[in-house]
Steps between C-alpha positions, in 0.01 A plus 500: 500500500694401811675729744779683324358481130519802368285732250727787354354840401704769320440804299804616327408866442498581885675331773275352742544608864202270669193385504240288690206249438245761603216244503430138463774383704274333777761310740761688354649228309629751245775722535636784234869568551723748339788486270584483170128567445193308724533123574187399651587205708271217716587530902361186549333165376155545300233221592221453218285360708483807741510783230523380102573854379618839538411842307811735628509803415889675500591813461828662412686822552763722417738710708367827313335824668214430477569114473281286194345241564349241278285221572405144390312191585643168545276162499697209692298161457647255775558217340402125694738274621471178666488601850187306645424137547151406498256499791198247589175708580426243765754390812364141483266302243216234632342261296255185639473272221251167493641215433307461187624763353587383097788590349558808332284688750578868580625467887577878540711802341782669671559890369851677557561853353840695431508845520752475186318604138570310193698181484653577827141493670359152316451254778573137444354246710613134577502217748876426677461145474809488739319592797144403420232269339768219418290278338326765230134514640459874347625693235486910449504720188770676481386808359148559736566277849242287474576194651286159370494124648708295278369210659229373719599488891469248725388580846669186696830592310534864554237729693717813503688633147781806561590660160827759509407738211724715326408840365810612286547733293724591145820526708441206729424713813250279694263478780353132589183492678364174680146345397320256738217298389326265703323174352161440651442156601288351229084503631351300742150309426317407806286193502 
């Protein structure tokens, strides 16, 4: 529901004077209005991620001496939508890496969460080879962030590796995160 969807209640025996969400109605984000009957309608946005449902319970009344009143429950489920990109669970990644590292070695694994559920919340990872690691040294899974050597680095050639990661998610929102990793200069045997 969005602001200004609409719920109608009617009774046709009895014209309906008012009524009211007597409980439930934390933030007040309902609102019963009269008319040809009760329309219930939403006063502003729901979030999921802040409340995923609502048990309301309205009550309606006549215009009679004494007035009647009935009563009834209503269960709102907020429904997800993509509203979140994912977020990294660290502000920077670090990883010192010996030169003899073989490939297909487990360097690190990055982790980014969306407060999303379902499909919205799955977090896919990837390298942007557009800003970073031009000539393919690691590779990540997709599906879990862990990022492997693809091939074995050379300390004379490169010390220092940047990656640019990517957490995305279903509906392309995205966060990138940087990774440094350091190459430690291969081991020195004294005479």
């Amino acid at each position: 529901l969005f602001p200004s969807d609409v719920l109608h209640i009617s009774h046709h025996s009895r014209p309906t004077i008012g009524g009211q969400a007597s409980t439930g109605n934390e933030g007040q984000a309902f609102r019963l209005e009269s008319g040809a009957g009760l329309e219930l309608v939403l006063t502003k946005p729901l979030d999921r991620e802040l409340r995923a449902a609502y048990s309301l319970v309205l009550e309606a009344y006549d215009g009679g001496s004494p007035p009647r009143r009935s009563q009834m429950t209503l269960d709102v489920s907020v429904l997800d939508v993509n509203d979140n990109a994912p977020v990294f669970n660290q502000s920077r990644y670090v990883a010192y890496l010996p030169e003899n590292l073989p490939a297909g070695a487990s360097v690190l694994q990055v982790f980014a969460s969306d407060a999303d559920e379902g499909p919205n919340g799955q977090v896919i990872y990837r390298i942007n080879r557009r800003q970073s690691d031009p000539g393919h040294c690691f590779t990540i899974d997709g599906a879990t962030g862990v990022i492997r050597l693809e091939k074995a680095l050379d300390y004379e050639v490169r010390k220092v590796h940047e990656l640019v990661v990517e957490a995305r998610d279903n509906d392309s929102k995205s966060t990138v995160q940087t990774l440094h990793c350091d190459t430690d200069p291969p081991p020195t045997h004294s005479p």
